[in-house]
Structure formats: structure tokens, C-alpha cells
PDB file of C-alpha atoms and ligand atoms in Angstrom:
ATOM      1  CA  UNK A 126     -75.536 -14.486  64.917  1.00  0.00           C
ATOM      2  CA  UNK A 127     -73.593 -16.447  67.643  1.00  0.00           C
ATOM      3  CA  UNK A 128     -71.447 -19.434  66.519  1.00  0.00           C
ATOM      4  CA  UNK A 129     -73.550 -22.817  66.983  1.00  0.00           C
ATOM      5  CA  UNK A 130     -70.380 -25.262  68.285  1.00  0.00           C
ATOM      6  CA  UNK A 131     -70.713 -28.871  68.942  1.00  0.00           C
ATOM      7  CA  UNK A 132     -68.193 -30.773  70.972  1.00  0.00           C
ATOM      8  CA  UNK A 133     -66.572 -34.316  70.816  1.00  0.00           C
ATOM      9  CA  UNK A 134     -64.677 -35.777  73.141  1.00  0.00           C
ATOM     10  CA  UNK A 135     -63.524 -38.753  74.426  1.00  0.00           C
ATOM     11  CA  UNK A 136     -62.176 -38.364  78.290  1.00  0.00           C
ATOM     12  CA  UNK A 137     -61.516 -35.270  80.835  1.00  0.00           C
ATOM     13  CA  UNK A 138     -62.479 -32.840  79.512  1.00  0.00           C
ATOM     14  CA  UNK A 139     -59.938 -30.254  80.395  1.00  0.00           C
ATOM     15  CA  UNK A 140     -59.856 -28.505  77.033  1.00  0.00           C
ATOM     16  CA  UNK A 141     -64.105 -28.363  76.884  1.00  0.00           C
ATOM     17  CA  UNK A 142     -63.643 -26.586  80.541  1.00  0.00           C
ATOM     18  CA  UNK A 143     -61.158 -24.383  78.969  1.00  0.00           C
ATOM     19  CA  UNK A 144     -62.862 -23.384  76.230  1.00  0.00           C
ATOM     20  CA  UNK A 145     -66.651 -22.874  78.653  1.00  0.00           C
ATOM     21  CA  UNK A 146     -64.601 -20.585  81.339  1.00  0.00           C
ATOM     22  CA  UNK A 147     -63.020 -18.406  78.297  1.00  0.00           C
ATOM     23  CA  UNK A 148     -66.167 -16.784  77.998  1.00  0.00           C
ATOM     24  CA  UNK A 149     -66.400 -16.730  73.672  1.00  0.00           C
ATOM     25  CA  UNK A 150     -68.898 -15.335  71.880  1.00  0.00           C
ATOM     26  CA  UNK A 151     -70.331 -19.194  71.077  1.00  0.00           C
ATOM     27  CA  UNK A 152     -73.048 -20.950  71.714  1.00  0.00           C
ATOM     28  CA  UNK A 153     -72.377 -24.554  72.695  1.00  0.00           C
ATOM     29  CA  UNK A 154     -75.267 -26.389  71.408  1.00  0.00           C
ATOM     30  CA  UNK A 155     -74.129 -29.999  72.094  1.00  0.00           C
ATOM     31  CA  UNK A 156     -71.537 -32.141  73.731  1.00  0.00           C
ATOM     32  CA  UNK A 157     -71.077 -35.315  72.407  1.00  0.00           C
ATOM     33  CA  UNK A 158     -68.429 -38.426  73.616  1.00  0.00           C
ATOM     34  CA  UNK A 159     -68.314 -42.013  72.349  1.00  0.00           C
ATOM     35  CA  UNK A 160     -67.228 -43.551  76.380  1.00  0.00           C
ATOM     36  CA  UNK A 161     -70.347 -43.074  78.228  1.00  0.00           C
ATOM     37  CA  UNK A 162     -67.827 -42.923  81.532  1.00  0.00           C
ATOM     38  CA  UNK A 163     -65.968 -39.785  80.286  1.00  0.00           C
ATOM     39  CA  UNK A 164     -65.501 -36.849  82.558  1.00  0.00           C
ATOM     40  CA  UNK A 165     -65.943 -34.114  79.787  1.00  0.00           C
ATOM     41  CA  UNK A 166     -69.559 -35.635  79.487  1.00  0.00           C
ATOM     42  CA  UNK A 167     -70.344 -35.362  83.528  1.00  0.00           C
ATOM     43  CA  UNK A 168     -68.683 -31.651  83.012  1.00  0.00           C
ATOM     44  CA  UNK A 169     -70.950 -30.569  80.367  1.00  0.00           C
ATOM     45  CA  UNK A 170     -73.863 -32.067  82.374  1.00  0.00           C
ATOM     46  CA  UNK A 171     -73.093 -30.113  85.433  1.00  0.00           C
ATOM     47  CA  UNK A 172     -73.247 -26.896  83.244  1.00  0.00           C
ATOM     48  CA  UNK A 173     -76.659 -27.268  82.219  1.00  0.00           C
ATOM     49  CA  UNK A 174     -74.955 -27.959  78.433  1.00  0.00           C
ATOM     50  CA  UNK A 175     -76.978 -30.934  76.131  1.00  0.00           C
ATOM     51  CA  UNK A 176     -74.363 -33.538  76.736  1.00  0.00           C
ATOM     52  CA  UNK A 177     -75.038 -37.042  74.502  1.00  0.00           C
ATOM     53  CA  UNK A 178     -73.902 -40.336  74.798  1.00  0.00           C
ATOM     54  CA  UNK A 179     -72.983 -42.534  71.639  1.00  0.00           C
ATOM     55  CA  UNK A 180     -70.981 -45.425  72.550  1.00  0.00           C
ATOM     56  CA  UNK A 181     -68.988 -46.593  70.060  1.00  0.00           C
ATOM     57  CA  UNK A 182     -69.147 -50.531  70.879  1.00  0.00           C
ATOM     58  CA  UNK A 183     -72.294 -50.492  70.202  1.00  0.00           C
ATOM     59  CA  UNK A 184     -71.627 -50.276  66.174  1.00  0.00           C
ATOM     60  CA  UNK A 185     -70.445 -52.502  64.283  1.00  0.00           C
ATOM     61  CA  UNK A 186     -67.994 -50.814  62.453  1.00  0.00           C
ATOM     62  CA  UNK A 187     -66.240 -47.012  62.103  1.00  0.00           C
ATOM     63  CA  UNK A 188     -68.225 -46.238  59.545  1.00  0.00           C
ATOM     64  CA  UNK A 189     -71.769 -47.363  61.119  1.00  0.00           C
ATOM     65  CA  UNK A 190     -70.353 -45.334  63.636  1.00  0.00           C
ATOM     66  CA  UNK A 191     -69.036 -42.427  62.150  1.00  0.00           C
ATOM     67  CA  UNK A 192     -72.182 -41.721  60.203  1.00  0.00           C
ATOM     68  CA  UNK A 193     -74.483 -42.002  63.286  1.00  0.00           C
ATOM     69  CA  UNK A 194     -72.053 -39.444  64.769  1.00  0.00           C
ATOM     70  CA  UNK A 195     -72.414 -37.333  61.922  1.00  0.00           C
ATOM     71  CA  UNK A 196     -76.011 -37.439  61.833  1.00  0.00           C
ATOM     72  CA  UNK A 197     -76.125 -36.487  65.582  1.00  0.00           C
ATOM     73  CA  UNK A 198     -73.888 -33.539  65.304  1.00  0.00           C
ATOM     74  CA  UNK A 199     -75.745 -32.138  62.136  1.00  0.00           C
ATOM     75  CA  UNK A 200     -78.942 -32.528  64.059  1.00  0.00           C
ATOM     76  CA  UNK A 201     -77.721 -29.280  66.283  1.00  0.00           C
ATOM     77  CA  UNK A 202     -76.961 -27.123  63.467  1.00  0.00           C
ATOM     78  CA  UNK A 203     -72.955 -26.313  64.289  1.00  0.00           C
ATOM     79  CA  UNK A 204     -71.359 -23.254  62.563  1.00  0.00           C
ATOM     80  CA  UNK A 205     -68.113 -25.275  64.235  1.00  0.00           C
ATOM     81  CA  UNK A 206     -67.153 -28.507  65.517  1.00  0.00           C
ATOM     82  CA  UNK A 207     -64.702 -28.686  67.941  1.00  0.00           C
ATOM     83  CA  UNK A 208     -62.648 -31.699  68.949  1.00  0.00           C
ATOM     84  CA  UNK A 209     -61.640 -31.328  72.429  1.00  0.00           C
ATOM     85  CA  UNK A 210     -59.907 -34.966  73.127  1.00  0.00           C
ATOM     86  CA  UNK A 211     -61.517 -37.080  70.925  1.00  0.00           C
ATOM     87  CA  UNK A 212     -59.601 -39.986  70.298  1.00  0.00           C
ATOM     88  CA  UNK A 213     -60.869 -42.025  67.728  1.00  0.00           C
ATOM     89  CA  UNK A 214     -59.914 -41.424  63.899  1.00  0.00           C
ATOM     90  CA  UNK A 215     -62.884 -39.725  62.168  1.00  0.00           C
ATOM     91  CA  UNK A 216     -63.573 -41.427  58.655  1.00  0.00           C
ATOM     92  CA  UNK A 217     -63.528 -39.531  55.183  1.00  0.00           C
ATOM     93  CA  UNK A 218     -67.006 -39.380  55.171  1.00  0.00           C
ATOM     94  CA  UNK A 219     -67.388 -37.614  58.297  1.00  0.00           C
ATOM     95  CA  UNK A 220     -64.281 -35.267  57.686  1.00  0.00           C
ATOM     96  CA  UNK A 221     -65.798 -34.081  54.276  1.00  0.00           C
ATOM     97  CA  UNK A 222     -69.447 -33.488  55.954  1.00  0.00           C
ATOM     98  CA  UNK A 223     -67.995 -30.885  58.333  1.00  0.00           C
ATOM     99  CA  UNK A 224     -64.599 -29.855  56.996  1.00  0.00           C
ATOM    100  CA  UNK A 225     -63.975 -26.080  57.111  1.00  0.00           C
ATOM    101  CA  UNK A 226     -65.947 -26.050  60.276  1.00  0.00           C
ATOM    102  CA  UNK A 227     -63.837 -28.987  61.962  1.00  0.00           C
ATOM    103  CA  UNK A 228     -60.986 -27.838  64.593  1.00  0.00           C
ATOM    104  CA  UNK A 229     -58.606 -30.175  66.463  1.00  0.00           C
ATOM    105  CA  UNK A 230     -56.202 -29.404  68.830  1.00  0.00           C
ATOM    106  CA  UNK A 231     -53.271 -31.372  69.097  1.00  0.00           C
ATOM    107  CA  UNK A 232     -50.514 -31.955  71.682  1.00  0.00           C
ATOM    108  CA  UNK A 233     -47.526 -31.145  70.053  1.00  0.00           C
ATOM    109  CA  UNK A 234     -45.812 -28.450  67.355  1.00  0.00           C
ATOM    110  CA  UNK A 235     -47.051 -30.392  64.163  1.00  0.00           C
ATOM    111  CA  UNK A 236     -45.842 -31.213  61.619  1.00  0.00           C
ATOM    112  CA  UNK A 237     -43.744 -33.289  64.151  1.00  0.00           C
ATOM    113  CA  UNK A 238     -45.222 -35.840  66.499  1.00  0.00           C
ATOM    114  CA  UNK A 239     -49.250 -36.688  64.729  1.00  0.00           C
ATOM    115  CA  UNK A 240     -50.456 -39.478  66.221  1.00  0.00           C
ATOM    116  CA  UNK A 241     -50.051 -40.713  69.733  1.00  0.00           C
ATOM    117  CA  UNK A 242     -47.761 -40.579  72.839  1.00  0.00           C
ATOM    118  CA  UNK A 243     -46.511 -36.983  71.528  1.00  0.00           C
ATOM    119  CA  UNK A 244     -44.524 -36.070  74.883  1.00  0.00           C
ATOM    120  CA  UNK A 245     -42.907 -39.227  75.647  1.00  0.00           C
ATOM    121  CA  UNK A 246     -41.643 -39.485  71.663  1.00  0.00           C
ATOM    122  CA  UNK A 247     -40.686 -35.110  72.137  1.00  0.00           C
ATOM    123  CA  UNK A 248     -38.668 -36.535  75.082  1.00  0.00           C
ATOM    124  CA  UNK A 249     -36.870 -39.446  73.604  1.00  0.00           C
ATOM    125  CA  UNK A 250     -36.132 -36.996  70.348  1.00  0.00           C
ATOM    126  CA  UNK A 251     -34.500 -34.891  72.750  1.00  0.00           C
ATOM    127  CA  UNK A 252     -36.181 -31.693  71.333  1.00  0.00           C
ATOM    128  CA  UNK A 253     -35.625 -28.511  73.279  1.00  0.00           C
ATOM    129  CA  UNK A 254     -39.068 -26.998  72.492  1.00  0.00           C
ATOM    130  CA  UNK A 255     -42.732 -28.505  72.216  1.00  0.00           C
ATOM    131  CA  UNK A 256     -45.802 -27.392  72.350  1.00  0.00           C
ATOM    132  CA  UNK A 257     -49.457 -27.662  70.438  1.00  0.00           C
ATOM    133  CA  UNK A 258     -51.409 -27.142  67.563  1.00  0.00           C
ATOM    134  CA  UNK A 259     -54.827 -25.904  66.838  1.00  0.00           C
ATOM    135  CA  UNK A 260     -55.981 -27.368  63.192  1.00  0.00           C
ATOM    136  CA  UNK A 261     -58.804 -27.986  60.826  1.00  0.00           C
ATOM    137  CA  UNK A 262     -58.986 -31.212  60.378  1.00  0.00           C
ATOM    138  CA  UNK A 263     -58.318 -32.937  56.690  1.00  0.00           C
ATOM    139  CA  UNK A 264     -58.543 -36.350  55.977  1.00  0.00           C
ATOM    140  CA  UNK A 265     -54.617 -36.995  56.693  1.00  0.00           C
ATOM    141  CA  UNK A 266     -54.334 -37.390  60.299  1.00  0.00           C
ATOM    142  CA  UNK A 267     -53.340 -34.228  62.148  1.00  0.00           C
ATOM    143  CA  UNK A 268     -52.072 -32.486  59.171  1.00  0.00           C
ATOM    144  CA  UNK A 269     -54.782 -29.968  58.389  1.00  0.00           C
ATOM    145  CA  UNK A 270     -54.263 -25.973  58.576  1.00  0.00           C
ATOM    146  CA  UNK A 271     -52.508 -24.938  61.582  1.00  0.00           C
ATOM    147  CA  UNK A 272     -54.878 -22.158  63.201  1.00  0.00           C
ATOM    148  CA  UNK A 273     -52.420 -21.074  66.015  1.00  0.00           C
ATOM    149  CA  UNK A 274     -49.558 -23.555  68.184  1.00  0.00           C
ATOM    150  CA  UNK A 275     -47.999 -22.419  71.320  1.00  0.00           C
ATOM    151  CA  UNK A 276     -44.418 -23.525  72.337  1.00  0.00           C
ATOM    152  CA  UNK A 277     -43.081 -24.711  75.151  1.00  0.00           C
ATOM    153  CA  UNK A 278     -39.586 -25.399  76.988  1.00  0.00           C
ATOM    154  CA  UNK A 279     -38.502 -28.837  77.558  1.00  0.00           C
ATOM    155  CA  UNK A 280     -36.921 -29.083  80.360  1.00  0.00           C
ATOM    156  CA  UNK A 281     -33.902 -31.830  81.466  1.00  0.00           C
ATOM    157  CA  UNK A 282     -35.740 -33.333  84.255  1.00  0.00           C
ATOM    158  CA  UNK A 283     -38.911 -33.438  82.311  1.00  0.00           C
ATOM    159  CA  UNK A 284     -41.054 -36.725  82.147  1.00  0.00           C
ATOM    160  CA  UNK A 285     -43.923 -37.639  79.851  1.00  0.00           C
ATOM    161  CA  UNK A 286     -46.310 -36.097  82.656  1.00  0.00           C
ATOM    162  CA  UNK A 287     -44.439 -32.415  83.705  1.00  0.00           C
ATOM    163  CA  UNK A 288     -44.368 -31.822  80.025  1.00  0.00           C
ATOM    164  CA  UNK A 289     -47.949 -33.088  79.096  1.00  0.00           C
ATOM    165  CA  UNK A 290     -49.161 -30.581  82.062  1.00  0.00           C
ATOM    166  CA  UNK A 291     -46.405 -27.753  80.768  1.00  0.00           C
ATOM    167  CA  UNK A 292     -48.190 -28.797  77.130  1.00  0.00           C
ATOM    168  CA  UNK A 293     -51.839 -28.695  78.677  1.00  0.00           C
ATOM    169  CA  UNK A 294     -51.743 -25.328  79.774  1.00  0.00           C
ATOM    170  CA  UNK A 295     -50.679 -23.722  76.493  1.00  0.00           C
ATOM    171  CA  UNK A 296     -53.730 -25.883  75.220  1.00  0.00           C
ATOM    172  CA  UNK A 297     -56.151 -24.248  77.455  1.00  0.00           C
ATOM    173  CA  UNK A 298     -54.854 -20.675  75.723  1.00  0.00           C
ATOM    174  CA  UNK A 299     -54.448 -21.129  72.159  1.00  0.00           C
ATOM    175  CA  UNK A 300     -58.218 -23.634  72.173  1.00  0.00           C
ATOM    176  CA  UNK A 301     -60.378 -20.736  73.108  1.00  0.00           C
ATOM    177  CA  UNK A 302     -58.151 -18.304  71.365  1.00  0.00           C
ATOM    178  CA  UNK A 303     -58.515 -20.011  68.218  1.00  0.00           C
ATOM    179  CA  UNK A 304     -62.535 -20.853  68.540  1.00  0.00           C
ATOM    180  CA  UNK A 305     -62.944 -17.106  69.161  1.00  0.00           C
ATOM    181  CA  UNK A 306     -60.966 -16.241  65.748  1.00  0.00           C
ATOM    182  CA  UNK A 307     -63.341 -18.795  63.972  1.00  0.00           C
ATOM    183  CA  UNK A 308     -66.630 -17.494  65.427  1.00  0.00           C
ATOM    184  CA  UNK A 309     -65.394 -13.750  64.459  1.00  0.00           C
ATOM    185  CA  UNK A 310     -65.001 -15.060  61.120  1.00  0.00           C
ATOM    186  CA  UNK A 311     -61.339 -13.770  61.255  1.00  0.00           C
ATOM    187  CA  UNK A 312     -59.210 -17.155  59.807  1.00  0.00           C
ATOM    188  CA  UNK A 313     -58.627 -16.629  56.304  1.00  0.00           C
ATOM    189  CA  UNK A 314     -57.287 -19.992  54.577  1.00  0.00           C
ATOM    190  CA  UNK A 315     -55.598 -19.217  51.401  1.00  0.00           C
ATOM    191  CA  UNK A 316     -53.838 -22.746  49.829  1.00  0.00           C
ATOM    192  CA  UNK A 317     -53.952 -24.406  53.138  1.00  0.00           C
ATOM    193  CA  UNK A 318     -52.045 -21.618  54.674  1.00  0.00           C
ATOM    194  CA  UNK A 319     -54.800 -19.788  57.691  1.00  0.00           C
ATOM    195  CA  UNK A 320     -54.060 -16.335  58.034  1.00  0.00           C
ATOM    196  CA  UNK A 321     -55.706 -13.989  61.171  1.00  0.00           C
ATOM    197  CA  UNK A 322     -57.682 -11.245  58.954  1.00  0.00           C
ATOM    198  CA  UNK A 323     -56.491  -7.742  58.841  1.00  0.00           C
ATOM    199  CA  UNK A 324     -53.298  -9.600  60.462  1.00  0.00           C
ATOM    200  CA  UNK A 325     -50.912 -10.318  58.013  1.00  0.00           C
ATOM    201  CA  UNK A 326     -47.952 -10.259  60.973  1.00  0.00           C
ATOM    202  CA  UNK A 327     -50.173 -13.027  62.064  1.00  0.00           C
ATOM    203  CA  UNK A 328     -51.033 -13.553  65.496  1.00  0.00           C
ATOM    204  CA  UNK A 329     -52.049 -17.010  65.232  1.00  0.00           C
ATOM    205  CA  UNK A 330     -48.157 -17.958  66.589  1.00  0.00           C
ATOM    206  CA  UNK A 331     -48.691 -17.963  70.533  1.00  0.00           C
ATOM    207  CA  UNK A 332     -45.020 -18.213  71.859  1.00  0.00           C
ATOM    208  CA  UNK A 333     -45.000 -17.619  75.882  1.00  0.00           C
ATOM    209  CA  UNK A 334     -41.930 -17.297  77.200  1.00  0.00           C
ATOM    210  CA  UNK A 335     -42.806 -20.013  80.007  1.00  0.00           C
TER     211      UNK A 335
HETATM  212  C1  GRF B 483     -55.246 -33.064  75.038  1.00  0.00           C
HETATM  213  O1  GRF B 483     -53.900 -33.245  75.348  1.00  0.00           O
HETATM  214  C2  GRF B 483     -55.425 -32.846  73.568  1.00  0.00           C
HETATM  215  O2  GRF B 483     -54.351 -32.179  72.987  1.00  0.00           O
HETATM  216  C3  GRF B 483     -55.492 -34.227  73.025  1.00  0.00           C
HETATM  217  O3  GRF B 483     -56.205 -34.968  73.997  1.00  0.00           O
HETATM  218  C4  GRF B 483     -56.057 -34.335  75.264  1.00  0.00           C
HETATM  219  C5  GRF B 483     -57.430 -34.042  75.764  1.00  0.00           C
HETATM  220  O4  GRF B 483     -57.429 -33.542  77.079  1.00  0.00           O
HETATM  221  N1  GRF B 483     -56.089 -34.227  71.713  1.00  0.00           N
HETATM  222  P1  GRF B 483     -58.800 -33.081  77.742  1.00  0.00           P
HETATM  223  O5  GRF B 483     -59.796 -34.227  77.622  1.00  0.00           O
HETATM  224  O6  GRF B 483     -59.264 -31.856  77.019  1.00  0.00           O
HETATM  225  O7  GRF B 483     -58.458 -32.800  79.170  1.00  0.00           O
END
């Protein structure tokens, strides 16, 4: 049975793009983003995929919101729901509809740098590596099981930009790598720890050497 997976997003894209040119064994039954203007949504258009608007200025509240948004994605039936650039905080209620089945990725090697502006604060840190995070999402923002992270160098002349696109690449690898695990049925969480089945040496840690 193929893996229903419905998208959010918010802007771009890139990371929906990614995860359509990887070529997984998923079926993705819906694209959904809250700015009506966002790229991601024109993307998924221009590949034939059921792209929806729900703008959310329209509700009065997150929660009015969030439980429209819940409603829409349960409409198409996902197996996995994949948050490629979303960037509004998803309430409780949606997180415990869909958790289990709910994967972020995140641009930076959590548990450092949740939240925002992750490669300007890696650069005024002065950390020597950085990188991202594929997660399940939990209630406590961008703290859920790590699925896989990829590392980066940070170099001396970076700025917020070379290392977002140094970041952005590695994001394009581990997304799709970690959406095909899921839809093999290969992540094994055991007390908040994922493990790759039949993988103990775990190949969820995706270190290039770039
Ligand atoms: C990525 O950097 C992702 O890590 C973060 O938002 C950005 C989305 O980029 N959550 P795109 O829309 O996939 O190009």
C-alpha cells in the first residue's frame, strides 16, 4: 500500500521539490500552505499535485485555524504529514491528531538552535559545524525524535546566506531520505529514541564530508 503524504508549507518550496524529484515510494495526496502567494503552492500546481489554499488571516484565532487545517489534511487520508517550511506553530490539538505520522525538518543540528534565525545565531555562536534535523513533531517546539540530521562545515567567511544554502542542500538529502524510511515502515521509536530497523549501527546520522 503506498504511503498517503500530505504537505504543509508556508513559502518556496525547495524541500517539497526535493522530496517530488527523489522519486519515493509515496503518494502525495495533498499540498496544503496557509499564504495563498507561496511558491511551494504554484510548484505543486505545476505538477498536476492537489495543491489547497487556507489562508490563515482569514481565522480568527490559531486554534480556529489549526482545526480547519486539521480537518483539511484528515480529509486526504495521510499515512504521513510532512512539514516542508511551514512556519507557523501547530497547536496541541493538531500535534496530538497526527503525531507519529508528523515529520519536520529543521535547519540546524537540534537540540541547539529551535526556533528561528538558526544560521545567523550558528554564526554568532561561532560553532564549527551545523547542519539539520529531520523530526516528528511533539508538542515542544522542534524537540521531537530526531529521524536523521546531516552536518555541515562552517566556514570563516560564511554569512547567514552561504551557510543557509550549504544547510539547504543537506536538507534536500536527509528530507526524502527520511520520508522513504517512514513509508518502508523502517523507524522504530523506542522511548523517544528512532532507530532505522534491522540497523542498529543506525544510518539515520547523514555526515557528508562537504
Ligand atoms: C528550510 O530551511 C526548512 O529547514 C525550514 O524552512 C525552510 C523551508 O525551505 N523549516 P523551502 O520552502 O523548503 O525551500
Amino acid at each position: 500500500m503506498t504511503c498517503r503524504v500530505v504537505v504543509l508549507l508556508s513559502g518556496r518550496g525547495s524541500n517539497l521539490r526535493a522530496i517530488v524529484e527523489a522519486r519515493l515510494p509515496i503518494e502525495i495526496v495533498a499540498v496544503i500552505g496557509n499564504r495563498p502567494q507561496a511558491e511551494g503552492l504554484a510548484y505543486a500546481r505545476e505538477r498536476g499535485l492537489t495543491a489547497v489554499v487556507l489562508d490563515h488571516t482569514e481565522y480568527p484565532d490559531r486554534a480556529a485555524f489549526d482545526a480547519r487545517l486539521a480537518d483539511e489534511v484528515a480529509q486526504h487520508r495521510p499515512d504521513l504529514v510532512v512539514l516542508a517550511g511551514y512556519m507557523r506553530i501547530l497547536s496541541p490539538a493538531f500535534i496530538a491528531r497526527f503525531e507519529g505520522r508528523l515529520l519536520n525538518i529543521h535547519p540546524a543540528l537540534l537540540p541547539m538552535f529551535p526556533g528561528l534565525n538558526t544560521h545567523e545565531r550558528a554564526l554568532a555562536e561561532g560553532v564549527k559545524i551545523h547542519g539539520c534535523t529531520v523530526h516528528f513533531v511533539t508538542v515542544e517546539l522542534d524537540h521531537g525524535p530526531i529521524v536523521a540530521q546531516a552536518a555541515v562545515p562552517v566556514r570563516a567567511d560564511d554569512t547567514p546566506d552561504t551557510l543557509a544554502a550549504r544547510v539547504l542542500a543537506q536538507e534536500h538529502r536527509i528530507y526524502p531520505q527520511a520520508i522513504r524510511w517512514f513509508a518502508e515502515g523502517r523507524l522504530v521509536n523506542v522511548d523517544g529514541r528512532v532507530n532505522l530497523k534491522d540497523d542498529l549501527a543506525s544510518q539515520s546520522v547523514l555526515s557528508p564530508g562537504t
